[in-house]
GROMACS .gro file of C-alpha atoms in nm:
model
  310
    1LYS     CA    1   5.598   8.512  -5.179
    2PRO     CA    2   5.698   8.182  -5.026
    3ARG     CA    3   6.066   8.103  -5.008
    4GLY     CA    4   6.235   7.769  -4.959
    5LEU     CA    5   5.928   7.567  -4.859
    6SER     CA    6   5.664   7.665  -5.112
    7GLY     CA    7   5.376   7.511  -5.306
    8ARG     CA    8   5.472   7.156  -5.392
    9ALA     CA    9   5.745   7.140  -5.127
   10SER     CA   10   5.533   7.247  -4.831
   11ARG     CA   11   5.484   6.898  -4.685
   12ILE     CA   12   5.749   6.657  -4.554
   13LYS     CA   13   5.704   6.300  -4.425
   14ILE     CA   14   5.904   6.196  -4.122
   15SER     CA   15   5.941   5.843  -4.262
   16ASP     CA   16   6.129   5.982  -4.562
   17LEU     CA   17   6.355   6.185  -4.338
   18LEU     CA   18   6.443   5.879  -4.135
   19VAL     CA   19   6.576   5.709  -4.446
   20ARG     CA   20   6.778   6.012  -4.552
   21THR     CA   21   6.940   6.046  -4.212
   22LYS     CA   22   7.019   5.673  -4.205
   23ARG     CA   23   6.807   5.619  -3.895
   24ARG     CA   24   6.598   5.312  -3.833
   25TRP     CA   25   6.353   5.208  -3.570
   26VAL     CA   26   6.378   4.879  -3.377
   27PHE     CA   27   6.044   4.710  -3.298
   28TYR     CA   28   5.960   4.433  -3.051
   29THR     CA   29   5.999   4.067  -3.160
   30ILE     CA   30   5.707   3.904  -3.340
   31GLU     CA   31   5.683   3.526  -3.290
   32LEU     CA   32   5.559   3.289  -3.564
   33GLU     CA   33   5.509   2.916  -3.542
   34GLU     CA   34   5.676   2.729  -3.823
   35GLU     CA   35   5.476   2.537  -4.080
   36MET     CA   36   5.149   2.685  -3.961
   37LYS     CA   37   4.846   2.531  -4.124
   38VAL     CA   38   4.646   2.847  -4.182
   39LYS     CA   39   4.491   3.039  -4.469
   40TYR     CA   40   4.737   3.281  -4.616
   41PRO     CA   41   4.787   3.571  -4.609
   42TYR     CA   42   4.760   3.539  -4.233
   43PHE     CA   43   4.736   3.835  -3.999
   44ILE     CA   44   5.015   3.842  -3.741
   45SER     CA   45   5.045   4.200  -3.621
   46LYS     CA   46   4.928   4.552  -3.677
   47GLY     CA   47   5.136   4.866  -3.678
   48GLN     CA   48   5.188   5.028  -3.349
   49ASP     CA   49   5.027   5.370  -3.307
   50PHE     CA   50   5.271   5.660  -3.292
   51SER     CA   51   5.255   6.032  -3.237
   52PHE     CA   52   5.508   6.285  -3.364
   53GLU     CA   53   5.643   6.608  -3.221
   54ILE     CA   54   5.895   6.864  -3.354
   55THR     CA   55   6.079   7.143  -3.174
   56GLY     CA   56   6.323   7.417  -3.269
   57GLU     CA   57   6.335   7.779  -3.380
   58ALA     CA   58   6.129   7.703  -3.690
   59VAL     CA   59   5.847   7.585  -3.464
   60THR     CA   60   5.868   7.860  -3.201
   61GLU     CA   61   5.879   8.128  -3.473
   62GLY     CA   62   5.571   7.979  -3.635
   63TYR     CA   63   5.726   7.862  -3.963
   64LEU     CA   64   5.682   7.483  -3.931
   65THR     CA   65   5.434   7.247  -3.773
   66ILE     CA   66   5.378   6.872  -3.778
   67ASN     CA   67   5.073   6.650  -3.808
   68GLY     CA   68   5.115   6.452  -3.488
   69THR     CA   69   4.936   6.148  -3.636
   70THR     CA   70   5.084   6.117  -3.986
   71GLY     CA   71   5.425   6.275  -3.925
   72GLU     CA   72   5.381   6.519  -4.210
   73VAL     CA   73   5.561   6.851  -4.164
   74PHE     CA   74   5.405   7.171  -4.304
   75ALA     CA   75   5.533   7.520  -4.373
   76LEU     CA   76   5.295   7.778  -4.227
   77LYS     CA   77   5.421   8.101  -4.384
   78PRO     CA   78   5.685   8.235  -4.622
   79ILE     CA   79   6.046   8.229  -4.503
   80ASP     CA   80   6.294   8.506  -4.578
   81ARG     CA   81   6.628   8.344  -4.654
   82GLU     CA   82   6.816   8.663  -4.570
   83LYS     CA   83   6.686   8.613  -4.213
   84TYR     CA   84   6.689   8.233  -4.189
   85ASP     CA   85   6.896   8.029  -4.435
   86CYS     CA   86   6.855   7.699  -4.248
   87PHE     CA   87   6.646   7.551  -3.966
   88HIS     CA   88   6.763   7.265  -3.743
   89VAL     CA   89   6.451   7.073  -3.642
   90ILE     CA   90   6.438   6.813  -3.363
   91PHE     CA   91   6.159   6.555  -3.355
   92ASP     CA   92   6.048   6.284  -3.119
   93VAL     CA   93   5.828   5.979  -3.178
   94TYR     CA   94   5.598   5.855  -2.900
   95ASP     CA   95   5.404   5.537  -2.841
   96THR     CA   96   5.046   5.661  -2.809
   97GLU     CA   97   4.956   5.386  -2.563
   98THR     CA   98   5.244   5.446  -2.321
   99ASN     CA   99   5.330   5.806  -2.417
  100GLN     CA  100   5.694   5.699  -2.408
  101LYS     CA  101   5.961   5.791  -2.662
  102ILE     CA  102   6.024   5.509  -2.904
  103ASP     CA  103   6.364   5.626  -3.027
  104LYS     CA  104   6.634   5.859  -2.919
  105GLU     CA  105   6.608   6.219  -3.027
  106LEU     CA  106   6.629   6.256  -3.406
  107ALA     CA  107   6.677   6.569  -3.618
  108PHE     CA  108   6.667   6.704  -3.969
  109ASP     CA  109   6.768   7.029  -4.138
  110VAL     CA  110   6.547   7.245  -4.354
  111GLU     CA  111   6.756   7.449  -4.597
  112VAL     CA  112   6.582   7.753  -4.740
  113LYS     CA  113   6.646   7.775  -5.112
  114ASP     CA  114   6.746   8.121  -5.232
  115ILE     CA  115   6.545   8.307  -5.495
  116ASN     CA  116   6.651   8.626  -5.667
  117ASP     CA  117   6.455   8.878  -5.462
  118ASN     CA  118   6.730   9.131  -5.382
  119PRO     CA  119   6.875   9.367  -5.640
  120PRO     CA  120   7.238   9.471  -5.593
  121ARG     CA  121   7.254   9.811  -5.427
  122PHE     CA  122   7.525  10.077  -5.413
  123ILE     CA  123   7.658  10.108  -5.060
  124GLU     CA  124   7.959  10.336  -5.116
  125PHE     CA  125   7.978  10.610  -5.379
  126PRO     CA  126   8.017  10.989  -5.392
  127GLN     CA  127   7.702  11.177  -5.489
  128THR     CA  128   7.920  11.461  -5.620
  129PHE     CA  129   8.290  11.499  -5.686
  130THR     CA  130   8.520  11.745  -5.863
  131VAL     CA  131   8.800  11.692  -6.114
  132SER     CA  132   9.046  11.936  -6.256
  133GLU     CA  133   9.011  12.036  -6.618
  134SER     CA  134   9.372  11.924  -6.663
  135GLN     CA  135   9.310  11.578  -6.508
  136VAL     CA  136   9.532  11.315  -6.672
  137GLU     CA  137   9.344  11.049  -6.868
  138GLY     CA  138   9.274  10.733  -6.667
  139TYR     CA  139   9.154  10.693  -6.307
  140LEU     CA  140   8.911  10.965  -6.196
  141GLY     CA  141   8.978  10.908  -5.827
  142VAL     CA  142   8.628  10.768  -5.763
  143GLN     CA  143   8.557  10.427  -5.607
  144VAL     CA  144   8.212  10.266  -5.613
  145ILE     CA  145   8.103   9.962  -5.408
  146ALA     CA  146   7.780   9.761  -5.440
  147GLN     CA  147   7.634   9.464  -5.252
  148ASP     CA  148   7.372   9.194  -5.315
  149MET     CA  149   7.203   9.029  -5.015
  150ASP     CA  150   7.112   8.706  -5.195
  151GLU     CA  151   7.306   8.383  -5.133
  152LYS     CA  152   7.679   8.429  -5.181
  153ASN     CA  153   7.863   8.276  -5.477
  154THR     CA  154   7.545   8.224  -5.680
  155LYS     CA  155   7.408   8.392  -5.990
  156ASN     CA  156   7.160   8.574  -5.769
  157SER     CA  157   7.434   8.761  -5.582
  158THR     CA  158   7.691   8.818  -5.858
  159PHE     CA  159   7.649   9.137  -6.057
  160ASN     CA  160   7.796   9.384  -6.303
  161ILE     CA  161   7.841   9.758  -6.254
  162THR     CA  162   7.831   9.969  -6.570
  163VAL     CA  163   7.793  10.330  -6.676
  164ILE     CA  164   7.464  10.321  -6.869
  165LYS     CA  165   7.438  10.694  -6.935
  166GLN     CA  166   7.642  11.011  -6.909
  167THR     CA  167   7.569  11.369  -7.010
  168PRO     CA  168   7.751  11.515  -7.188
  169PRO     CA  169   7.898  11.205  -7.358
  170VAL     CA  170   8.260  11.323  -7.394
  171PRO     CA  171   8.506  11.232  -7.251
  172LYS     CA  172   8.389  10.871  -7.218
  173ILE     CA  173   8.358  10.754  -6.855
  174GLN     CA  174   8.365  10.381  -6.771
  175ALA     CA  175   8.362  10.146  -6.471
  176LYS     CA  176   8.675   9.935  -6.422
  177TRP     CA  177   8.647   9.625  -6.201
  178ILE     CA  178   8.879   9.604  -5.901
  179ASP     CA  179   8.718   9.306  -5.725
  180GLU     CA  180   8.377   9.133  -5.718
  181ILE     CA  181   8.201   9.430  -5.556
  182THR     CA  182   8.423   9.730  -5.637
  183VAL     CA  183   8.482   9.943  -5.946
  184HIS     CA  184   8.687  10.253  -6.021
  185LEU     CA  185   8.560  10.521  -6.257
  186THR     CA  186   8.800  10.593  -6.543
  187PHE     CA  187   8.787  10.814  -6.851
  188THR     CA  188   8.945  10.844  -7.194
  189GLY     CA  189   8.993  11.183  -7.355
  190CYS     CA  190   9.008  11.517  -7.173
  191PHE     CA  191   8.780  11.764  -7.000
  192ASP     CA  192   8.719  12.114  -7.134
  193TYR     CA  193   8.571  12.356  -6.883
  194GLU     CA  194   8.449  12.590  -7.158
  195LYS     CA  195   8.250  12.307  -7.320
  196ALA     CA  196   8.111  12.134  -7.009
  197LYS     CA  197   8.129  12.235  -6.644
  198GLU     CA  198   7.918  11.950  -6.502
  199TYR     CA  199   7.847  11.584  -6.585
  200ASN     CA  200   7.573  11.346  -6.472
  201ILE     CA  201   7.686  10.982  -6.462
  202THR     CA  202   7.424  10.706  -6.427
  203LEU     CA  203   7.556  10.378  -6.283
  204GLU     CA  204   7.368  10.048  -6.292
  205ALA     CA  205   7.432   9.737  -6.081
  206LYS     CA  206   7.259   9.432  -6.235
  207ASP     CA  207   7.274   9.074  -6.104
  208HIS     CA  208   7.283   8.749  -6.304
  209GLY     CA  209   6.968   8.597  -6.153
  210THR     CA  210   6.647   8.499  -6.332
  211PRO     CA  211   6.494   8.742  -6.384
  212PRO     CA  212   6.787   8.981  -6.336
  213LEU     CA  213   6.736   9.260  -6.083
  214SER     CA  214   6.910   9.597  -6.085
  215SER     CA  215   6.939   9.937  -5.922
  216THR     CA  216   7.084  10.270  -6.039
  217GLU     CA  217   7.250  10.575  -5.891
  218ILE     CA  218   7.345  10.912  -6.040
  219ILE     CA  219   7.677  11.077  -5.963
  220SER     CA  220   7.741  11.445  -6.037
  221LEU     CA  221   8.088  11.539  -6.160
  222ASN     CA  222   8.203  11.902  -6.150
  223VAL     CA  223   8.491  12.024  -6.363
  224ARG     CA  224   8.725  12.274  -6.200
  225ASP     CA  225   8.867  12.536  -6.431
  226THR     CA  226   9.245  12.561  -6.462
  227ASN     CA  227   9.472  12.826  -6.614
  228THR     CA  228   9.437  12.720  -6.977
  229HIS     CA  229   9.395  13.062  -7.141
  230MET     CA  230   9.635  13.356  -7.166
  231PRO     CA  231   9.506  13.707  -7.097
  232GLU     CA  232   9.498  13.922  -7.411
  233PHE     CA  233   9.501  14.300  -7.438
  234LYS     CA  234   9.187  14.435  -7.600
  235LYS     CA  235   9.396  14.724  -7.740
  236LYS     CA  236   9.747  14.698  -7.870
  237GLU     CA  237   9.843  15.067  -7.822
  238PHE     CA  238   9.786  15.323  -7.544
  239GLN     CA  239   9.874  15.695  -7.553
  240THR     CA  240   9.841  15.985  -7.307
  241GLU     CA  241   9.991  16.321  -7.205
  242VAL     CA  242  10.056  16.454  -6.851
  243HIS     CA  243  10.213  16.759  -6.688
  244GLU     CA  244  10.567  16.735  -6.563
  245MET     CA  245  10.655  16.739  -6.193
  246LYS     CA  246  10.327  16.579  -6.093
  247LEU     CA  247  10.221  16.237  -5.971
  248TYR     CA  248   9.925  16.073  -6.135
  249ARG     CA  249   9.709  15.788  -6.011
  250ASP     CA  250   9.513  15.591  -6.272
  251VAL     CA  251   9.640  15.770  -6.580
  252PHE     CA  252   9.475  15.507  -6.799
  253ARG     CA  253   9.377  15.140  -6.790
  254PHE     CA  254   9.472  14.830  -6.986
  255PRO     CA  255   9.154  14.623  -7.049
  256VAL     CA  256   9.230  14.253  -7.095
  257GLU     CA  257   9.029  13.942  -7.173
  258ASP     CA  258   9.087  13.600  -7.014
  259LYS     CA  259   8.856  13.308  -7.091
  260ASP     CA  260   8.930  13.126  -6.767
  261THR     CA  261   8.674  13.134  -6.487
  262PRO     CA  262   8.633  13.491  -6.350
  263ASN     CA  263   8.775  13.564  -6.006
  264THR     CA  264   9.005  13.262  -6.006
  265ASP     CA  265   9.384  13.257  -6.006
  266GLY     CA  266   9.377  13.142  -6.368
  267TRP     CA  267   9.169  13.447  -6.467
  268ARG     CA  268   9.338  13.721  -6.264
  269ALA     CA  269   9.596  13.911  -6.473
  270LYS     CA  270   9.939  14.031  -6.360
  271PHE     CA  271  10.112  14.319  -6.540
  272PHE     CA  272  10.485  14.377  -6.585
  273PHE     CA  273  10.711  14.628  -6.759
  274ILE     CA  274  10.950  14.459  -6.996
  275SER     CA  275  11.118  14.787  -7.101
  276GLY     CA  276  11.098  15.167  -7.061
  277ASN     CA  277  11.071  15.187  -6.683
  278VAL     CA  278  11.429  15.159  -6.566
  279GLU     CA  279  11.397  15.453  -6.327
  280GLY     CA  280  11.073  15.326  -6.172
  281ILE     CA  281  10.871  15.628  -6.277
  282PHE     CA  282  10.569  15.421  -6.370
  283LYS     CA  283  10.366  15.158  -6.190
  284VAL     CA  284  10.096  14.919  -6.309
  285GLU     CA  285   9.854  14.735  -6.079
  286THR     CA  286   9.558  14.498  -6.131
  287ASP     CA  287   9.202  14.604  -6.054
  288PRO     CA  288   9.070  14.299  -5.858
  289LYS     CA  289   8.716  14.351  -5.980
  290THR     CA  290   8.762  14.431  -6.351
  291ASN     CA  291   9.099  14.260  -6.406
  292GLU     CA  292   9.223  14.576  -6.580
  293GLY     CA  293   9.576  14.708  -6.552
  294ILE     CA  294   9.592  15.049  -6.379
  295PHE     CA  295   9.879  15.267  -6.508
  296SER     CA  296  10.009  15.535  -6.267
  297ILE     CA  297  10.302  15.782  -6.238
  298VAL     CA  298  10.464  15.735  -5.901
  299LYS     CA  299  10.792  15.934  -5.939
  300VAL     CA  300  10.825  16.302  -6.029
  301THR     CA  301  11.008  16.374  -6.356
  302THR     CA  302  11.071  16.684  -6.563
  303PHE     CA  303  10.931  16.594  -6.895
  304PHE     CA  304  10.799  16.297  -7.076
  305SER     CA  305  10.552  16.180  -7.327
  306VAL     CA  306  10.427  15.829  -7.277
  307ARG     CA  307  10.361  15.600  -7.562
  308GLU     CA  308  10.339  15.235  -7.465
  309ASN     CA  309  10.310  14.938  -7.692
  310PRO     CA  310  10.253  14.644  -7.456
   0.00000   0.00000   0.00000
């Protein structure tokens, strides 16, 4: 698709450019006899024959050429403004009879008009990130940056970044503007690991050009479980009998339930005696695999009957 010089604007006349650049040519003096008795209109001179030549990067790169006879300048192929936003073109005018320059070196600029052919694209964002279940409402700790390669400070290069979709939908995640290319992801509400362990957030960057162009990216958010649930005994009473003067390993076990993520610090139970073990006869440990409490007798005693109500 042509850019800058296209369709109707693909031809330029040198004579027009001379006016715009406030240049003028000085010709030789034409003599006329006063009060001539001739039939009017009377021929006194004819235009001198000229040839035109242009030079510059636009010519060497094959974008512009000139009709050496008429002085009309033509665009030969589409121009990408992101590569060339302006060409400085130098032209010379020659007398075809003497092949001498008629004027000093003249020049004109060809500015390539921008069209909206670049969507804004995300250049800095995390594909995945993790937040704690207990994260405080507000900033998520995620920064996103986008960029549009069209002409700066125009509708074609200004854009919005928004969250157009998230699953699941709660808590609500939004994009907060920091500057013209940067947003921070924020949220209102709270995360619940038991309800949702992962989120997919779809971001869109859309410019203000006509027609508007856009691009999207998906960010994955993982929720890290925290210690939000207390362990609970599955039984409220345990009873056993043992022989005196003996040590016993694993007399019985306390099964517990904890709804936090298995094999995490928030899930792993710790057991304590709050009464009845002043002499240190008993010991309770945690099975690292099952999270059960293991009750043992570690000190010889003469007689006892154990009845624990944790």
